Amino acid sequence: MFGLIGHSTSFENARQKAMELGFDHIAEGDMDVWCSSPPQLVENFKVVSRVGKVIEGAYIDSCFVPEMLSRFKTARRKVLNAMELAQKKGLNITALGGFTSIIFENFNLLQHQNIRNTTLQWERFTTGNTHTAWVICRQLELNAPSIGIDLKKARVAIVGATGDIGSAVCRWLVERTSVGELLLVARQQQPLLDLQKELGGGKVLTLEEALPDADIIVWVASMPRTLEIDATNLRNPCLMIDGGYPKNLDSKFSGTGIHVLKGGIVQFFEDIGWNMMQLAEMDKPHREMFACFAEAMLLEFENCHTNFSWGRNNITLEKMDFIGQASLRHGFSTLNLNQELQAAAA
Ligand code: NDP
């Protein structure tokens, strides 16, 4: 059995959904009530893959909301409690969705393996980042040519290049896609220089320098909502793949020739009888999901019960190949810019 750990996109949203699901006592509570609320196993469901394999899964809402990010101890407790619940429910492989994997890594939760009388077994959890990185690369390869961008000549800016997903995307684009040039963007210089050395190329630039130069921009950093960008300086055509969380770039960029695609999102070939993707505000909540969630499903389909994506900068091209092939075989396709591409990719 596989699991997904997630959360609502805002406090307001969470209260509304809790009311709909009949958790009235939590729904009516203020932020302090929510901070002390335990995780909830919201629903169980069955999924049948395109090749007929049947698996069962469960969705656990961590009762975390992004407004709690500044409350370090609360955020830490929310993630660990949700993981403990997943393990106690006997879930073999569970994806850490939304902010939960970021909290796990950035707050160094590896140090907190014991929760009350449970010792967390790390092999039961995955960040889902390998599948996310593969999906973003495939979205780039499928969609850029459809708007007239020649991949062999394209300059591709990776915002968040030194991150777990960003560095994997860079390796793939150099080794497999052979794009024209990589523009590497992050805030800290030394990791950028180390990455440039590992890749054997790529230009280290600031965000302001990279944007007007890029035919394709892959965002794999959680960007502040206050980020201001002058869209008139962007190239035409320009493909933006919004792989960060939350996905807030379509409101920042509009204009002729600028194409914004929600990155790291996949679509299953048929509807799944769950309701929890409404929490994540997907356009087609019975089919669409984050690629990191889909990774837990794929590992269950493949009987691969291991922490497939774990730690930082451990994603290899071989692992991306494995999860990518499983993704296609079991009936996932990437979210694309237009219907024709969507149909061709399915
Ligand atoms: P990491 O923490 O490993 O990497 C974040 C990267 O972003 C680093 O390179 C960091 O470098 C850079 N960064 C952070 N802030 C800024 C900024 N203001 N300007 C420029 N660069 C910045 O994160 P992950 O790779 O694990 O995840 C990346 C994003 O993908 C997250 O937003 C995450 O929520 C999202 N995600 C999406 C999934 C999906 O299914 N669609 C699944 C998993 C994650 P530095 O600190 O030096 O700036």
PDB file of C-alpha atoms in Angstrom, residues 114-267:
ATOM      1  CA  ASN A 114      12.169   8.676  17.054  1.00  0.00           C
ATOM      2  CA  ILE A 115       8.633  10.013  17.445  1.00  0.00           C
ATOM      3  CA  ARG A 116       7.166   8.944  20.782  1.00  0.00           C
ATOM      4  CA  ASN A 117       7.502   5.137  20.649  1.00  0.00           C
ATOM      5  CA  THR A 118       7.927   4.916  16.857  1.00  0.00           C
ATOM      6  CA  THR A 119      11.268   4.773  15.080  1.00  0.00           C
ATOM      7  CA  LEU A 120      10.689   6.129  11.588  1.00  0.00           C
ATOM      8  CA  GLN A 121      11.906   3.787   8.856  1.00  0.00           C
ATOM      9  CA  TRP A 122      13.284   6.111   6.190  1.00  0.00           C
ATOM     10  CA  GLU A 123      12.978   3.458   3.482  1.00  0.00           C
ATOM     11  CA  ARG A 124       9.193   3.903   3.673  1.00  0.00           C
ATOM     12  CA  PHE A 125       9.389   7.508   2.392  1.00  0.00           C
ATOM     13  CA  THR A 126      10.379   9.287  -0.811  1.00  0.00           C
ATOM     14  CA  THR A 127      10.581  12.974  -1.723  1.00  0.00           C
ATOM     15  CA  GLY A 128       9.384  12.133  -5.242  1.00  0.00           C
ATOM     16  CA  ASN A 129      12.035  14.464  -6.682  1.00  0.00           C
ATOM     17  CA  THR A 130      13.403  11.971  -9.250  1.00  0.00           C
ATOM     18  CA  HIS A 131      10.054  11.698 -11.026  1.00  0.00           C
ATOM     19  CA  THR A 132       9.523  15.465 -10.723  1.00  0.00           C
ATOM     20  CA  ALA A 133      12.888  16.137 -12.381  1.00  0.00           C
ATOM     21  CA  TRP A 134      12.157  13.637 -15.181  1.00  0.00           C
ATOM     22  CA  VAL A 135       8.684  15.132 -15.779  1.00  0.00           C
ATOM     23  CA  ILE A 136      10.062  18.678 -16.006  1.00  0.00           C
ATOM     24  CA  CYS A 137      12.691  17.566 -18.552  1.00  0.00           C
ATOM     25  CA  ARG A 138      10.058  15.789 -20.627  1.00  0.00           C
ATOM     26  CA  GLN A 139       7.768  18.837 -20.491  1.00  0.00           C
ATOM     27  CA  LEU A 140      10.663  20.927 -21.787  1.00  0.00           C
ATOM     28  CA  GLU A 141      11.493  18.471 -24.585  1.00  0.00           C
ATOM     29  CA  LEU A 142       7.865  18.145 -25.740  1.00  0.00           C
ATOM     30  CA  ASN A 143       6.683  21.734 -25.429  1.00  0.00           C
ATOM     31  CA  ALA A 144       9.606  23.933 -26.512  1.00  0.00           C
ATOM     32  CA  PRO A 145       9.574  22.688 -30.151  1.00  0.00           C
ATOM     33  CA  SER A 146       5.773  23.154 -30.257  1.00  0.00           C
ATOM     34  CA  ILE A 147       6.226  26.934 -29.847  1.00  0.00           C
ATOM     35  CA  GLY A 148       9.117  27.163 -32.301  1.00  0.00           C
ATOM     36  CA  ILE A 149      12.114  26.813 -29.966  1.00  0.00           C
ATOM     37  CA  ASP A 150      15.007  24.754 -31.365  1.00  0.00           C
ATOM     38  CA  LEU A 151      16.353  22.747 -28.407  1.00  0.00           C
ATOM     39  CA  LYS A 152      19.833  22.378 -29.892  1.00  0.00           C
ATOM     40  CA  LYS A 153      20.237  26.166 -29.962  1.00  0.00           C
ATOM     41  CA  ALA A 154      18.083  27.045 -26.940  1.00  0.00           C
ATOM     42  CA  ARG A 155      19.455  28.890 -23.938  1.00  0.00           C
ATOM     43  CA  VAL A 156      17.820  27.356 -20.870  1.00  0.00           C
ATOM     44  CA  ALA A 157      17.852  29.158 -17.506  1.00  0.00           C
ATOM     45  CA  ILE A 158      17.459  26.907 -14.462  1.00  0.00           C
ATOM     46  CA  VAL A 159      16.342  29.004 -11.486  1.00  0.00           C
ATOM     47  CA  GLY A 160      17.230  26.834  -8.489  1.00  0.00           C
ATOM     48  CA  ALA A 161      19.972  25.020 -10.439  1.00  0.00           C
ATOM     49  CA  THR A 162      21.846  23.840  -7.334  1.00  0.00           C
ATOM     50  CA  GLY A 163      18.762  22.282  -5.706  1.00  0.00           C
ATOM     51  CA  ASP A 164      17.891  18.606  -5.690  1.00  0.00           C
ATOM     52  CA  ILE A 165      15.508  18.845  -8.642  1.00  0.00           C
ATOM     53  CA  GLY A 166      17.406  21.665 -10.398  1.00  0.00           C
ATOM     54  CA  SER A 167      20.738  19.851 -10.450  1.00  0.00           C
ATOM     55  CA  ALA A 168      19.107  16.672 -11.803  1.00  0.00           C
ATOM     56  CA  VAL A 169      17.394  18.702 -14.550  1.00  0.00           C
ATOM     57  CA  CYS A 170      20.764  20.276 -15.442  1.00  0.00           C
ATOM     58  CA  ARG A 171      22.480  16.870 -15.713  1.00  0.00           C
ATOM     59  CA  TRP A 172      19.708  15.534 -17.948  1.00  0.00           C
ATOM     60  CA  LEU A 173      19.653  18.596 -20.222  1.00  0.00           C
ATOM     61  CA  VAL A 174      23.429  18.373 -20.734  1.00  0.00           C
ATOM     62  CA  GLU A 175      23.679  14.600 -21.184  1.00  0.00           C
ATOM     63  CA  ARG A 176      20.372  13.611 -22.775  1.00  0.00           C
ATOM     64  CA  THR A 177      18.717  16.630 -24.397  1.00  0.00           C
ATOM     65  CA  SER A 178      21.894  18.498 -25.438  1.00  0.00           C
ATOM     66  CA  VAL A 179      20.371  21.979 -25.225  1.00  0.00           C
ATOM     67  CA  GLY A 180      22.311  24.945 -26.628  1.00  0.00           C
ATOM     68  CA  GLU A 181      23.435  26.460 -23.328  1.00  0.00           C
ATOM     69  CA  LEU A 182      22.521  26.282 -19.636  1.00  0.00           C
ATOM     70  CA  LEU A 183      22.197  29.453 -17.557  1.00  0.00           C
ATOM     71  CA  LEU A 184      22.636  28.520 -13.888  1.00  0.00           C
ATOM     72  CA  VAL A 185      20.788  30.653 -11.310  1.00  0.00           C
ATOM     73  CA  ALA A 186      20.660  30.442  -7.495  1.00  0.00           C
ATOM     74  CA  ARG A 187      21.637  32.783  -4.660  1.00  0.00           C
ATOM     75  CA  GLN A 188      24.785  31.117  -3.277  1.00  0.00           C
ATOM     76  CA  GLN A 189      27.835  31.284  -5.534  1.00  0.00           C
ATOM     77  CA  GLN A 190      29.986  28.360  -4.378  1.00  0.00           C
ATOM     78  CA  PRO A 191      27.395  25.603  -5.030  1.00  0.00           C
ATOM     79  CA  LEU A 192      26.834  27.175  -8.473  1.00  0.00           C
ATOM     80  CA  LEU A 193      30.549  27.017  -9.266  1.00  0.00           C
ATOM     81  CA  ASP A 194      30.694  23.395  -8.038  1.00  0.00           C
ATOM     82  CA  LEU A 195      27.747  22.497 -10.269  1.00  0.00           C
ATOM     83  CA  GLN A 196      29.299  24.253 -13.266  1.00  0.00           C
ATOM     84  CA  LYS A 197      32.447  22.176 -12.727  1.00  0.00           C
ATOM     85  CA  GLU A 198      30.450  18.933 -12.425  1.00  0.00           C
ATOM     86  CA  LEU A 199      28.503  19.699 -15.617  1.00  0.00           C
ATOM     87  CA  GLY A 200      31.615  20.793 -17.502  1.00  0.00           C
ATOM     88  CA  GLY A 201      29.863  23.990 -18.622  1.00  0.00           C
ATOM     89  CA  GLY A 202      26.955  26.356 -18.152  1.00  0.00           C
ATOM     90  CA  LYS A 203      26.992  30.081 -17.386  1.00  0.00           C
ATOM     91  CA  VAL A 204      26.527  31.288 -13.797  1.00  0.00           C
ATOM     92  CA  LEU A 205      24.250  34.343 -13.899  1.00  0.00           C
ATOM     93  CA  THR A 206      21.995  36.375 -11.617  1.00  0.00           C
ATOM     94  CA  LEU A 207      18.257  36.093 -12.174  1.00  0.00           C
ATOM     95  CA  GLU A 208      18.180  39.575 -13.717  1.00  0.00           C
ATOM     96  CA  GLU A 209      20.977  38.656 -16.159  1.00  0.00           C
ATOM     97  CA  ALA A 210      19.550  35.260 -17.092  1.00  0.00           C
ATOM     98  CA  LEU A 211      15.906  36.119 -17.798  1.00  0.00           C
ATOM     99  CA  PRO A 212      16.299  38.351 -20.902  1.00  0.00           C
ATOM    100  CA  ASP A 213      18.782  35.849 -22.352  1.00  0.00           C
ATOM    101  CA  ALA A 214      16.714  32.677 -21.970  1.00  0.00           C
ATOM    102  CA  ASP A 215      14.473  30.934 -24.516  1.00  0.00           C
ATOM    103  CA  ILE A 216      13.313  28.547 -21.791  1.00  0.00           C
ATOM    104  CA  ILE A 217      13.127  29.249 -18.042  1.00  0.00           C
ATOM    105  CA  VAL A 218      12.743  26.351 -15.607  1.00  0.00           C
ATOM    106  CA  TRP A 219      11.740  27.508 -12.123  1.00  0.00           C
ATOM    107  CA  VAL A 220      12.671  24.962  -9.485  1.00  0.00           C
ATOM    108  CA  ALA A 221      12.891  27.247  -6.477  1.00  0.00           C
ATOM    109  CA  SER A 222      10.041  28.408  -4.270  1.00  0.00           C
ATOM    110  CA  MET A 223       9.958  32.042  -5.356  1.00  0.00           C
ATOM    111  CA  PRO A 224       8.558  34.753  -3.071  1.00  0.00           C
ATOM    112  CA  ARG A 225       5.129  36.026  -4.046  1.00  0.00           C
ATOM    113  CA  THR A 226       6.591  39.534  -3.981  1.00  0.00           C
ATOM    114  CA  LEU A 227       9.029  38.754  -6.832  1.00  0.00           C
ATOM    115  CA  GLU A 228       8.692  41.445  -9.515  1.00  0.00           C
ATOM    116  CA  ILE A 229       9.822  40.715 -13.062  1.00  0.00           C
ATOM    117  CA  ASP A 230       9.567  42.922 -16.113  1.00  0.00           C
ATOM    118  CA  ALA A 231       7.953  40.623 -18.697  1.00  0.00           C
ATOM    119  CA  THR A 232       8.776  43.056 -21.537  1.00  0.00           C
ATOM    120  CA  ASN A 233      12.453  42.048 -21.253  1.00  0.00           C
ATOM    121  CA  LEU A 234      11.753  38.384 -21.996  1.00  0.00           C
ATOM    122  CA  ARG A 235      12.435  36.714 -25.307  1.00  0.00           C
ATOM    123  CA  ASN A 236       9.661  35.869 -27.775  1.00  0.00           C
ATOM    124  CA  PRO A 237       8.882  32.992 -27.816  1.00  0.00           C
ATOM    125  CA  CYS A 238       9.697  32.093 -24.238  1.00  0.00           C
ATOM    126  CA  LEU A 239       8.700  28.881 -22.449  1.00  0.00           C
ATOM    127  CA  MET A 240       8.374  29.117 -18.647  1.00  0.00           C
ATOM    128  CA  ILE A 241       8.108  25.856 -16.739  1.00  0.00           C
ATOM    129  CA  ASP A 242       6.822  26.620 -13.253  1.00  0.00           C
ATOM    130  CA  GLY A 243       8.145  23.661 -11.251  1.00  0.00           C
ATOM    131  CA  GLY A 244       8.257  25.372  -7.867  1.00  0.00           C
ATOM    132  CA  TYR A 245       5.698  25.283  -5.125  1.00  0.00           C
ATOM    133  CA  PRO A 246       3.475  27.220  -4.842  1.00  0.00           C
ATOM    134  CA  LYS A 247       2.812  27.688  -8.557  1.00  0.00           C
ATOM    135  CA  ASN A 248       2.407  31.434  -8.888  1.00  0.00           C
ATOM    136  CA  LEU A 249       4.124  32.416 -12.114  1.00  0.00           C
ATOM    137  CA  ASP A 250       1.133  32.546 -14.464  1.00  0.00           C
ATOM    138  CA  SER A 251      -0.085  35.616 -12.561  1.00  0.00           C
ATOM    139  CA  LYS A 252       3.308  37.320 -12.983  1.00  0.00           C
ATOM    140  CA  PHE A 253       3.922  36.693 -16.673  1.00  0.00           C
ATOM    141  CA  SER A 254       1.617  37.349 -19.536  1.00  0.00           C
ATOM    142  CA  GLY A 255       2.219  38.753 -22.957  1.00  0.00           C
ATOM    143  CA  THR A 256       2.759  37.774 -26.531  1.00  0.00           C
ATOM    144  CA  GLY A 257       4.978  34.768 -26.944  1.00  0.00           C
ATOM    145  CA  ILE A 258       5.272  33.952 -23.216  1.00  0.00           C
ATOM    146  CA  HIS A 259       4.019  30.453 -22.485  1.00  0.00           C
ATOM    147  CA  VAL A 260       3.699  29.423 -18.833  1.00  0.00           C
ATOM    148  CA  LEU A 261       3.345  25.707 -18.099  1.00  0.00           C
ATOM    149  CA  LYS A 262       2.704  24.178 -14.675  1.00  0.00           C
ATOM    150  CA  GLY A 263       5.814  22.079 -14.142  1.00  0.00           C
ATOM    151  CA  GLY A 264       6.099  18.715 -12.433  1.00  0.00           C
ATOM    152  CA  ILE A 265       2.437  17.875 -12.957  1.00  0.00           C
ATOM    153  CA  VAL A 266       1.265  14.611 -14.515  1.00  0.00           C
ATOM    154  CA  GLN A 267      -2.046  13.306 -15.712  1.00  0.00           C
TER     155      GLN A 267
END
